C-alpha positions as CSV (number, residue, x, y, z in Angstrom):
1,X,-0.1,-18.3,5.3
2,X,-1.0,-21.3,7.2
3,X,-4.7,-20.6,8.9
4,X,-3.2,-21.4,12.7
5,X,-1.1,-18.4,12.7
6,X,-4.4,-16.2,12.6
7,X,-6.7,-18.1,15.0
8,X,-4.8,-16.9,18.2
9,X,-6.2,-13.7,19.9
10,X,-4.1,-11.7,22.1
11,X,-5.5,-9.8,25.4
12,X,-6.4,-6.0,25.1
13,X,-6.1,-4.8,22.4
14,X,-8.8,-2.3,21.2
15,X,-8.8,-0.3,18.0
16,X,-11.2,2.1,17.0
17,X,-11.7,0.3,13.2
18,X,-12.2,-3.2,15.2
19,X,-14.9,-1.3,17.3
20,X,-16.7,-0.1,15.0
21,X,-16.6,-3.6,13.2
22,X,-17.9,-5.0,16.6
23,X,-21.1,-2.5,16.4
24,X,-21.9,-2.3,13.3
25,X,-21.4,-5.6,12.2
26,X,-21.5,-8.3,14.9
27,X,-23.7,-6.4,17.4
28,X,-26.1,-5.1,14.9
29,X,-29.9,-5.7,15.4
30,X,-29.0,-7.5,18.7
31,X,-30.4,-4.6,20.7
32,X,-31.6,-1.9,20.2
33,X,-29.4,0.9,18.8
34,X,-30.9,3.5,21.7
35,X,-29.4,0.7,24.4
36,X,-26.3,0.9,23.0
37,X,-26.4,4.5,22.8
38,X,-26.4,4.3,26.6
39,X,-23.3,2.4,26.7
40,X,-21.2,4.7,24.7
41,X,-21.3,7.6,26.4
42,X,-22.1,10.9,25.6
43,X,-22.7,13.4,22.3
44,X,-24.2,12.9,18.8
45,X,-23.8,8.8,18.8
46,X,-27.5,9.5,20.6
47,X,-28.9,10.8,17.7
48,X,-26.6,9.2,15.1
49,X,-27.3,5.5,16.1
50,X,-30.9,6.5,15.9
51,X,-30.5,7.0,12.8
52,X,-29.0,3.4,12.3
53,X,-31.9,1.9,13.9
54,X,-34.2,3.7,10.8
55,X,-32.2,2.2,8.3
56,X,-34.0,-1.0,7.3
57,X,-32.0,-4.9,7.9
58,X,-29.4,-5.5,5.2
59,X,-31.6,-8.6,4.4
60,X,-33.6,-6.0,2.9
61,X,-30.6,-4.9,0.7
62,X,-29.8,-5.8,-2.7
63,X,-25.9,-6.5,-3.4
64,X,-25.6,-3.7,-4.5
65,X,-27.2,-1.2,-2.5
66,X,-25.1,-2.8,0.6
67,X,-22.5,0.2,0.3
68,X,-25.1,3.1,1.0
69,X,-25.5,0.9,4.4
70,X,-21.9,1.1,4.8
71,X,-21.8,4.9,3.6
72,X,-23.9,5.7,6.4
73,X,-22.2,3.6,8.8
74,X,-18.7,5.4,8.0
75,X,-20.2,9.3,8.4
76,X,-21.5,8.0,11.6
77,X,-18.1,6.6,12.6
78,X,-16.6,10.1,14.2
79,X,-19.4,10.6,16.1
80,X,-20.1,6.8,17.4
81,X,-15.8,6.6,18.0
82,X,-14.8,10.0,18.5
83,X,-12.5,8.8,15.4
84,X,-11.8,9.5,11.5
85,X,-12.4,6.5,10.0
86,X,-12.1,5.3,5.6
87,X,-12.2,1.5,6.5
88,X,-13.6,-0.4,3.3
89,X,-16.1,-2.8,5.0
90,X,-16.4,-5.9,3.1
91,X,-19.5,-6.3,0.6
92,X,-20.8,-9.5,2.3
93,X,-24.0,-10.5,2.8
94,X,-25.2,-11.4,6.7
95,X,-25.4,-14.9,6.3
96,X,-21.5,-14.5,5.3
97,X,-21.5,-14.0,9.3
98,X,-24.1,-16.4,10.4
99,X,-23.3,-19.7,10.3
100,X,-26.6,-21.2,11.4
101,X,-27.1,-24.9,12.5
102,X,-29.0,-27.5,9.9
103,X,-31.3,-28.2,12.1
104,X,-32.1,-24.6,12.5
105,X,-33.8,-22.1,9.9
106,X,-33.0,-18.5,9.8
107,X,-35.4,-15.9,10.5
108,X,-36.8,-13.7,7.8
109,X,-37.0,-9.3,8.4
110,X,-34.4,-10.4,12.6
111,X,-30.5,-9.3,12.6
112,X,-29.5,-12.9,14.0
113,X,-26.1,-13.2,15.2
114,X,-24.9,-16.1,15.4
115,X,-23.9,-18.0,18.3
116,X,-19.8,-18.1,17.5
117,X,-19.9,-14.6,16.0
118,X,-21.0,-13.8,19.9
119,X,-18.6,-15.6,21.1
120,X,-16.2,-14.1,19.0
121,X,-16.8,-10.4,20.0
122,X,-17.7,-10.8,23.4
123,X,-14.0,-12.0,23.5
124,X,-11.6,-9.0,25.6
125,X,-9.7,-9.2,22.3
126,X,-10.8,-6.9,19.6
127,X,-7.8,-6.8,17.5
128,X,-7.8,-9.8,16.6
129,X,-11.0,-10.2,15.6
130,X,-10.5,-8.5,12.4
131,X,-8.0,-10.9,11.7
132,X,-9.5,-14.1,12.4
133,X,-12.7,-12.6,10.3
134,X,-10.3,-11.9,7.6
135,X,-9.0,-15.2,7.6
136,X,-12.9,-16.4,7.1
137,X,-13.1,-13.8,4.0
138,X,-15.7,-12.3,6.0
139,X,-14.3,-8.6,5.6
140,X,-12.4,-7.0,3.2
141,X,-9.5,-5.0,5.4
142,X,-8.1,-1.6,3.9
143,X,-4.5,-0.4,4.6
144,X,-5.7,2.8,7.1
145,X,-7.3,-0.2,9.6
146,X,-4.4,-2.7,9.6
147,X,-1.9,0.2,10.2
148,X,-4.7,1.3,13.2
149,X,-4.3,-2.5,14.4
150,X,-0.3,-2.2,14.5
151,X,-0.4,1.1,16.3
152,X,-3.0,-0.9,19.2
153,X,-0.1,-3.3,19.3
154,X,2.6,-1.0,19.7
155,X,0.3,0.7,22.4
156,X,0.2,-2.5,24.0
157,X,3.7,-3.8,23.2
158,X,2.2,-7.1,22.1
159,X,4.8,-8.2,20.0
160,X,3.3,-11.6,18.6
161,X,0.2,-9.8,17.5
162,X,2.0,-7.1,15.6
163,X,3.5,-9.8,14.3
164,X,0.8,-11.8,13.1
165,X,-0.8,-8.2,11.6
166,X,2.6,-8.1,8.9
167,X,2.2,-11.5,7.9
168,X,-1.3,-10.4,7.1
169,X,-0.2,-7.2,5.6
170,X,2.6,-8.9,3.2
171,X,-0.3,-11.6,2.3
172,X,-3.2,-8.7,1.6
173,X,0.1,-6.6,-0.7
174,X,0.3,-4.1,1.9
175,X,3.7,-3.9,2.7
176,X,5.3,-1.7,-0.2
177,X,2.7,0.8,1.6
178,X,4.2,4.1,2.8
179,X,1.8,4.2,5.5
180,X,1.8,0.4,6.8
181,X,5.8,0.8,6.8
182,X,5.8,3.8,8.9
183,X,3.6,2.1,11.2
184,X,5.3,-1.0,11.3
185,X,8.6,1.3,12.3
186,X,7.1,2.5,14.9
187,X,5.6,-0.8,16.3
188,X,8.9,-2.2,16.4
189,X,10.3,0.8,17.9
190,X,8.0,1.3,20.6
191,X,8.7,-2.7,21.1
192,X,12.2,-2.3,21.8
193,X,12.8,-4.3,18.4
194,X,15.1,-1.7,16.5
195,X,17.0,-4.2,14.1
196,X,13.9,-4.8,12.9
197,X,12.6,-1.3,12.3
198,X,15.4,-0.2,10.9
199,X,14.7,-3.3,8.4
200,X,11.7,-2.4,7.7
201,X,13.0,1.0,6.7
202,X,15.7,0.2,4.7
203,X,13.1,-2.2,2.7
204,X,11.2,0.7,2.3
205,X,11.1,1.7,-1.6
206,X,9.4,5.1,-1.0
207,X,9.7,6.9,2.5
208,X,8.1,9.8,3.8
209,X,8.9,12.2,7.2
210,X,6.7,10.4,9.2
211,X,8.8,7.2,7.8
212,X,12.1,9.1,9.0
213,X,11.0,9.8,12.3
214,X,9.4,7.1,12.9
215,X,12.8,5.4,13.3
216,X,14.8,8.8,14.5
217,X,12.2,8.9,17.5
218,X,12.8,4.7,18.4
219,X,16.5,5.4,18.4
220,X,16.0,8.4,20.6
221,X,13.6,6.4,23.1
222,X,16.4,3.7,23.4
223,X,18.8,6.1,24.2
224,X,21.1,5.2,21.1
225,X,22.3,8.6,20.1
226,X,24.9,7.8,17.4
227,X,22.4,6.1,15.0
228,X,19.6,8.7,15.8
229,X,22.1,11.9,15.0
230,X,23.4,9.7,12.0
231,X,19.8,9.0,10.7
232,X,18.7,12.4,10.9
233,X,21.8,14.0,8.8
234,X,20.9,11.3,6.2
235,X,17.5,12.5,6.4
236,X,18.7,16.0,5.9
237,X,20.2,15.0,2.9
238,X,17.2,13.2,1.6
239,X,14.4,14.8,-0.4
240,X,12.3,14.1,2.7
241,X,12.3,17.3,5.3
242,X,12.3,17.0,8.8
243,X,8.5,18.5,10.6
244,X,7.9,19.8,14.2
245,X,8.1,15.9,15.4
246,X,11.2,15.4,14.5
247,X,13.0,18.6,15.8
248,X,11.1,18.0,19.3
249,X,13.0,14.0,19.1
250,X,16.0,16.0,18.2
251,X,16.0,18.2,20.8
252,X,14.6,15.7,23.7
253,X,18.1,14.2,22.6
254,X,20.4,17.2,22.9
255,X,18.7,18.4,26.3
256,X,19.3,14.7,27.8
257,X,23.0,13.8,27.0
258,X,23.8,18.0,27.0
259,X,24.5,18.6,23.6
260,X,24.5,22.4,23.8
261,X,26.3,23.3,20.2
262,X,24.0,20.7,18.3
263,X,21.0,21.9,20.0
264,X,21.7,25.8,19.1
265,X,22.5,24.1,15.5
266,X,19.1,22.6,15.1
267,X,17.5,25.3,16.5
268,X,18.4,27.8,14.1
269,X,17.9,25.0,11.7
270,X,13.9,24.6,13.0
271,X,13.5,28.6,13.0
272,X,14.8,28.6,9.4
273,X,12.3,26.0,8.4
274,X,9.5,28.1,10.2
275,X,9.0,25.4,13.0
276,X,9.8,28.0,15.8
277,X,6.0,29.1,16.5
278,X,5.1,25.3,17.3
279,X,4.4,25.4,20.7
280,X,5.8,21.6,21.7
281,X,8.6,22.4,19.7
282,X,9.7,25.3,22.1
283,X,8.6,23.3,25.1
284,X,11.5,21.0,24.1
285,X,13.6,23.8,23.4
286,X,13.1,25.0,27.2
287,X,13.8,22.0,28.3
288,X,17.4,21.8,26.4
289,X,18.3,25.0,27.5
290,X,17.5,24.7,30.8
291,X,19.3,20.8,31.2
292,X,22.1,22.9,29.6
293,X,22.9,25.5,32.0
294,X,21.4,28.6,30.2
295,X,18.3,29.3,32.1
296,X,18.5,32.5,30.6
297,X,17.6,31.5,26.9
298,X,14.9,28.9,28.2
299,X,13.0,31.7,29.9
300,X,13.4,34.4,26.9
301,X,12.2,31.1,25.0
302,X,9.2,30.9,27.2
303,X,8.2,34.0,27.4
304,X,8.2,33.7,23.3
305,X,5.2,31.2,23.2
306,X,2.3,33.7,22.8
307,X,-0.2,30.7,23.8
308,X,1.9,28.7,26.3
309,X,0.0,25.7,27.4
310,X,0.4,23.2,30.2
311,X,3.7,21.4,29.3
312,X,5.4,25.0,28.5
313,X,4.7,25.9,31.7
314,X,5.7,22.9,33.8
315,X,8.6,22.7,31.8
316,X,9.8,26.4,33.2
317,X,8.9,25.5,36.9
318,X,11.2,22.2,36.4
319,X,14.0,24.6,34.9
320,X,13.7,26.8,37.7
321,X,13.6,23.6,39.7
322,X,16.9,21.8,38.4
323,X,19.1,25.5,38.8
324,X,18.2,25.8,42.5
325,X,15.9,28.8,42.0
326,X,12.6,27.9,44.6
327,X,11.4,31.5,44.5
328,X,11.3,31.5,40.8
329,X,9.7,28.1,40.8
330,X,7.1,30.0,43.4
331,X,6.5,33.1,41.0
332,X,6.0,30.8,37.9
333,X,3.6,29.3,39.6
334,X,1.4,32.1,41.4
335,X,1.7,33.6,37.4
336,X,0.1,30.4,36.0
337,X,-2.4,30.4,37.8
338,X,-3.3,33.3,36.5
339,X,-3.8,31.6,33.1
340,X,-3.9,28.0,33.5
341,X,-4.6,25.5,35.9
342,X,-1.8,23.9,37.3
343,X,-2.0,19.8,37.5
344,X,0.3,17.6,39.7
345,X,3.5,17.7,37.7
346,X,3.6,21.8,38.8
347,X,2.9,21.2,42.1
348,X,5.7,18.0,42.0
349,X,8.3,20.2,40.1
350,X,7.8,23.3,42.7
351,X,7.5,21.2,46.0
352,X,11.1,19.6,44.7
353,X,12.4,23.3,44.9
354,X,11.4,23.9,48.2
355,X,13.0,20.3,49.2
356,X,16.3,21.7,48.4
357,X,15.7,25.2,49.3
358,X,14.5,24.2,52.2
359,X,11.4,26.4,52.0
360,X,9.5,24.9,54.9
361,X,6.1,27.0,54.9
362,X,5.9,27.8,51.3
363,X,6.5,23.9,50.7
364,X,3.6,23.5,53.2
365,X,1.2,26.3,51.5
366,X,1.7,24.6,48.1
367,X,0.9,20.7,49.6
368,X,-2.4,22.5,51.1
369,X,-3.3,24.5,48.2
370,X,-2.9,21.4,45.7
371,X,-5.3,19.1,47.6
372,X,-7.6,22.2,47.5
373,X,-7.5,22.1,43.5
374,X,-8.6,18.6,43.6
375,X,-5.2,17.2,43.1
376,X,-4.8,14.1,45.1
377,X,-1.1,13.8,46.3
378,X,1.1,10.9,44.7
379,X,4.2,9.1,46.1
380,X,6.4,11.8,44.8
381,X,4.8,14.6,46.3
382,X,4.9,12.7,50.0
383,X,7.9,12.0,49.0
384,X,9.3,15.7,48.2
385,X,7.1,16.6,51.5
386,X,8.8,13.5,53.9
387,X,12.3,15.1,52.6
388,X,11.4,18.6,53.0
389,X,10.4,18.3,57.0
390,X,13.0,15.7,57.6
391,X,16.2,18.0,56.6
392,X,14.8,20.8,58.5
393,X,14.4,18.3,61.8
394,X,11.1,18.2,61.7
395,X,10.9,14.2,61.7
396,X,7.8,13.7,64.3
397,X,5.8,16.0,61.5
398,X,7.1,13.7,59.1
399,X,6.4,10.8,60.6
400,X,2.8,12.2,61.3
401,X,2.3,13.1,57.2
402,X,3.8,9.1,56.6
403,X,0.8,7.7,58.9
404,X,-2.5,10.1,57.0
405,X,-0.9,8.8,53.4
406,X,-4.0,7.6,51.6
407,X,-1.5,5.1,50.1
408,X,1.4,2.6,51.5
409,X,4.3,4.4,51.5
410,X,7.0,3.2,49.2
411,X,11.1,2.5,50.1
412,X,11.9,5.7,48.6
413,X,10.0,7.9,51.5
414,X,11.5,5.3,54.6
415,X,14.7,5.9,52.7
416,X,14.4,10.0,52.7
417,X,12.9,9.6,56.2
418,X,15.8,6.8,57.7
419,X,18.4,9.7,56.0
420,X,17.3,12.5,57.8
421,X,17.3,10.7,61.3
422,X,20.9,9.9,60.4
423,X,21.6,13.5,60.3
424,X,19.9,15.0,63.3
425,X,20.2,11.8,65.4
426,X,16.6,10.4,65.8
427,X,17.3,6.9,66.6
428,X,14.0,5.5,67.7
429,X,12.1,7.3,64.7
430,X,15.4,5.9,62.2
431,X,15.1,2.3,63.2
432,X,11.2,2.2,62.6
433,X,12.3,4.3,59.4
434,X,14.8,1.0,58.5
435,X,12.6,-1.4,59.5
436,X,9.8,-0.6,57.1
437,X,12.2,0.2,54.1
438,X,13.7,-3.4,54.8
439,X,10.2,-4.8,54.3
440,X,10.0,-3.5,50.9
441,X,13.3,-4.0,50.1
442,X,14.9,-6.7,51.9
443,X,18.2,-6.7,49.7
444,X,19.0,-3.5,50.3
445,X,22.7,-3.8,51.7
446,X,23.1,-0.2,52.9
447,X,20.0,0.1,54.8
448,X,21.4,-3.0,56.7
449,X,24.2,-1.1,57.3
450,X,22.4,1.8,58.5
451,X,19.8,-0.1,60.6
452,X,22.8,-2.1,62.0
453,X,24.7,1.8,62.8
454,X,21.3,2.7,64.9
455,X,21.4,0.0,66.8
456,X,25.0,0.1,67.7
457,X,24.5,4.1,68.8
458,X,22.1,2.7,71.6
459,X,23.5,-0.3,72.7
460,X,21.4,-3.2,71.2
461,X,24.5,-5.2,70.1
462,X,22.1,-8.5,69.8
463,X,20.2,-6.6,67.1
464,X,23.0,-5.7,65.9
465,X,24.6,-9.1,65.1
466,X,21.4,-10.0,64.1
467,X,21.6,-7.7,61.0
468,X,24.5,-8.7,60.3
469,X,24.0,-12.2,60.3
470,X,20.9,-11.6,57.5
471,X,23.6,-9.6,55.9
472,X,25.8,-13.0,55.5
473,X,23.4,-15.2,54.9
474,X,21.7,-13.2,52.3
475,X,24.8,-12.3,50.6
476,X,24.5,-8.2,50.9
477,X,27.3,-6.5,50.4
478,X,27.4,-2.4,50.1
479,X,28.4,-1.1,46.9
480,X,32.0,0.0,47.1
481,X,32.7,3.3,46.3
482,X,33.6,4.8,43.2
483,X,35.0,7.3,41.0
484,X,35.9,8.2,37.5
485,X,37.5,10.7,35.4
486,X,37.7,11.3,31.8
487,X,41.0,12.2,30.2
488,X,41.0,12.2,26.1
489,X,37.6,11.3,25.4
490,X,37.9,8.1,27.5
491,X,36.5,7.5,30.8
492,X,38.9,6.1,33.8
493,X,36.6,4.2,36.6
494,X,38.7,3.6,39.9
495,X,37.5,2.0,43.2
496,X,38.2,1.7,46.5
497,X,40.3,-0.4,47.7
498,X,41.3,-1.7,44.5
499,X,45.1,-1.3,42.8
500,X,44.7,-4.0,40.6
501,X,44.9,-1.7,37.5
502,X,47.5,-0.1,36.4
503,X,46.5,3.6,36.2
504,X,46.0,3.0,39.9
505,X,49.6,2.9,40.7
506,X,50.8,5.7,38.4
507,X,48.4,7.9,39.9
508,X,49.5,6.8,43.6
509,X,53.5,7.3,42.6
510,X,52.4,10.8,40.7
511,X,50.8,11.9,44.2
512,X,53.5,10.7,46.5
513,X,56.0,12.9,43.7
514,X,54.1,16.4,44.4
515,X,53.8,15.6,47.5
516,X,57.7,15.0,48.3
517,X,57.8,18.1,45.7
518,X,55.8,20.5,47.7
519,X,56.7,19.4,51.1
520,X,60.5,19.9,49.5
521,X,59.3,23.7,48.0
522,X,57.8,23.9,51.3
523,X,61.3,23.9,52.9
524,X,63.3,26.1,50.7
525,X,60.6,28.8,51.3
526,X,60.7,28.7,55.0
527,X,64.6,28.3,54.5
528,X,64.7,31.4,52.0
529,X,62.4,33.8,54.6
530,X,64.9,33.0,57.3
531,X,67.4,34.4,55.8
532,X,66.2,36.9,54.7
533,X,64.6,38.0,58.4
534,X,68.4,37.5,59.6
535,X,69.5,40.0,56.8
536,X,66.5,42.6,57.9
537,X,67.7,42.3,61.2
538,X,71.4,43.0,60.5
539,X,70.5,45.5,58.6
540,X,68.7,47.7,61.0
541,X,70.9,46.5,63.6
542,X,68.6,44.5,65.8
543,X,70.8,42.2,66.2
């Protein structure tokens, strides 16, 4: 592997292996351990890099008492990281890192770092670092950190690194590991490079659950539903068994294309295997059911849980939420209080409710009573608030809530506000609305139009044909409208104003047929009750 491809260091890209690498190995003996204590924050790494500071210089070390050094180093890796760590630290000496000038002798009993090794880690990129000291043969890199490295990259989505790490891997003999491949599945995955996860699988000669749904759960994230169903029947046929992960990607898949039967499949499935009492693994579940239409089954599912937590309950008020039930939305949410503290996603999911519901003061009471649990509103929640006071006509209260925003408003709130005005006819309050959403989003075709509509309703034809000349000159044209229909498992798209496809004109001589049918049925039955009024008549001589 040609050195160059080594010495480039991508941008942010912490892992808790390299860190540890940076203070125990670079940093050490530069300060003092109790100063660095005060940088890392709080718990045992007080007392445990104490500790460090007793243990004498590694000059001091034979070469083969250096790994008691590193023993102690590695028991006081959870505490220092907050991380497990087994990373094998390479045996080398400390002048393997110091690479002092001739002209320079180094001292005897000091920690000396050297001025590139300085360099080196006060560089923002860490994950390269181990790397690049690799390449030196300055450390000796274990499987369990390299995979660490690829999962910062993934984090990251920093594609060249990741790359660079396999190269590495494939050179050190890596890459026939279980582990590295699953990690190199879902680097690629979470990078949005599925060919090449699903390459790395198949080349693969051993693979493992976390292998399987490594690539399941990238499939499921890209929204490709074909391969992730197909992968996971193969997987059901492998000696591999799926875990609580990989029902919980199943089901996030079922609840968001509505794949009812499957879902009921998998769940019986998942409570077969035992999997049922996992609580993330019903939070998906309540979540399916309620995307599906059977609210019903998601609540009997949630009230199942016996130690629902955050997401379980969120996911209720949301189901509430999406069926148009704001007072069960309300009662979920006085009831979790009871047992947990709700965060911004309740409040977001229950204030939605109360948009539609139109639930003016319970929508205000829950805005008050989420700033006073130290929740500081987001865009959404003005957002659901703007909408909530604007479709009950309350747009002077909305403007007021726009103006106190501790942040800039975005389009989406001028766009809920310039919609309402439309409605109950606030001109003055729609153009400002317009004006400011056009600022944001200056190629927004239909808020030209609308702008160009509220200027019209008051006379103001020069603003008028102003907007409409940036509306030529920019190009903007509104989308035109649309409708489809799906008739054998294939979906029809028509639009407006356009009879250029075939299906267009069948459908138009099909209409005009009932219509001459019924208006033709329409006659005989007003032809068929005259008569027989004429023959009631006669009958009862009326006539």
């Amino acid at each position: 592997m040609p050195n160059h491809l080594f010495s480039h260091f991508n941008n942010h890209a912490v892992i808790p292996a390299l860190a540890a690498i940076r203070l125990v190995v670079a940093h050490f003996g530069t300060y003092s351990a109790l100063d660095r204590s005060r940088k890392q924050g709080p718990g045992n790494i007080h007392n445990a890099l104490r500790v460090l500071d007793l243990v004498p210089t590694k000059y001091s070390y034979d070469e083969d008492e250096v790994p008691s050094h590193h023993r102690l180093i590695n028991d006081c890796m959870y505490d220092i990281l907050g991380v497990q760590s087994k990373q094998n630290v390479g045996q080398k000496r400390k002048e393997d890192f110091v690479k002092p000038s001739s002209n320079q002798s180094r001292p005897k009993g000091n920690n000396v770092v050297s001025s590139d090794i300085v360099e080196l880690v006060t560089k923002e990129d860490m994950l390269m670092q181990i790397v690049e000291l690799h390449r030196r043969g300055s450390i000796s890199s274990d499987a369990s950190i390299l995979a660490s490295a690829l999962s910062s990259c993934a984090d990251r989505k920093t594609l060249s690194g990741g790359a660079q790490l396999q190269a590495l891997l494939v050179k050190a003999g890596y890459d026939s590991s279980v582990l590295v491949g699953s990690s190199l599945i879902s680097f690629y995955s979470r990078c949005g490079q599925l060919e090449n996860a699903h390459r790395v699988f198949q080349g693969m000669t051993a693979k493992n659950t976390v292998s399987w749904t490594a690539l399941i759960s990238g499939y499921a994230q890209d929204n490709q539903v074909e391969p992730c169903l197909h992968l996971f029947a193969l997987m059901r046929q492998s000696v591999c068994k799926p875990n609580d992960v990989t029902f919980a990607t199943i089901f996030s898949v079922c609840t968001n294309h509505a794949f009812f039967a499957l879902g009921k499949s998998v769940q019986g499935l998942q409570m077969k295997m035992g999997f049922d009492s996992y609580v993330h693994v019903s939070n998906a579940l309540i979540s399916m059911y309620a995307k599906c239409g059977n609210i019903g089954e998601a609540r009997a599912i949630f009230e199942s849980i016996t130690c629902k937590d955050l997401v379980s309950w969120n996911s209720m008020i949301f189901g509430y939420s999406q069926h148009g039930l704001a007072e069960h939305c309300l009662d979920i949410l006085k009831e979790m209080e009871g047992h947990i503290m709700p965060d911004a996603i309740s409040f977001l999911g229950v204030l939605s409710s109360c948009r539609h519901a139109c639930f003016i003061t319970e929508g205000r009471r829950c805005f008050r009573e989420m700033i006073e649990h130290g929740i500081k509103p987001e865009l959404d929640h003005y957002s659901c608030m703007v909408d909530l006071l604007g479709r009950a006509g309350l747009l002077d209260e909305a403007w007021d809530l726009i103006q106190t925003m501790s942040m800039p408003p975005n389009g989406v709130i001028w766009g809920s506000l310039l919609a309402s005005c439309r409605v109950h006819g606030s001109v003055s309050i729609g153009i400002q609305a317009a004006e400011h959403r056009l600022k944001l989003e200056p190629g927004c075709a239909a808020t030209h139009v609308q702008l160009a509509n509220l200027y019209a309703s008051i006379g103001c034809w020069s603003d008028v044909a102003r907007v409409r000349k940036v509306m030529k000159e920019r190009g903007l044209k509104t989308n035109i409208g649309c409708s489809w229909i799906e008739v054998g498992n294939k979906v029809y798209t028509f639009t407006a104003e356009n009879r250029s496809k075939s299906q267009v004109n069948d459908v138009l001589e099909i209409l005009d047929c009932l219509q001459s049918h019924m208006d033709h049925k329409y006659d005989i039955l007003i032809d068929g009750l005259e008569d027989d009024s004429q023959h009631l008549k006669l009958s009862l001589n009326i006539v």
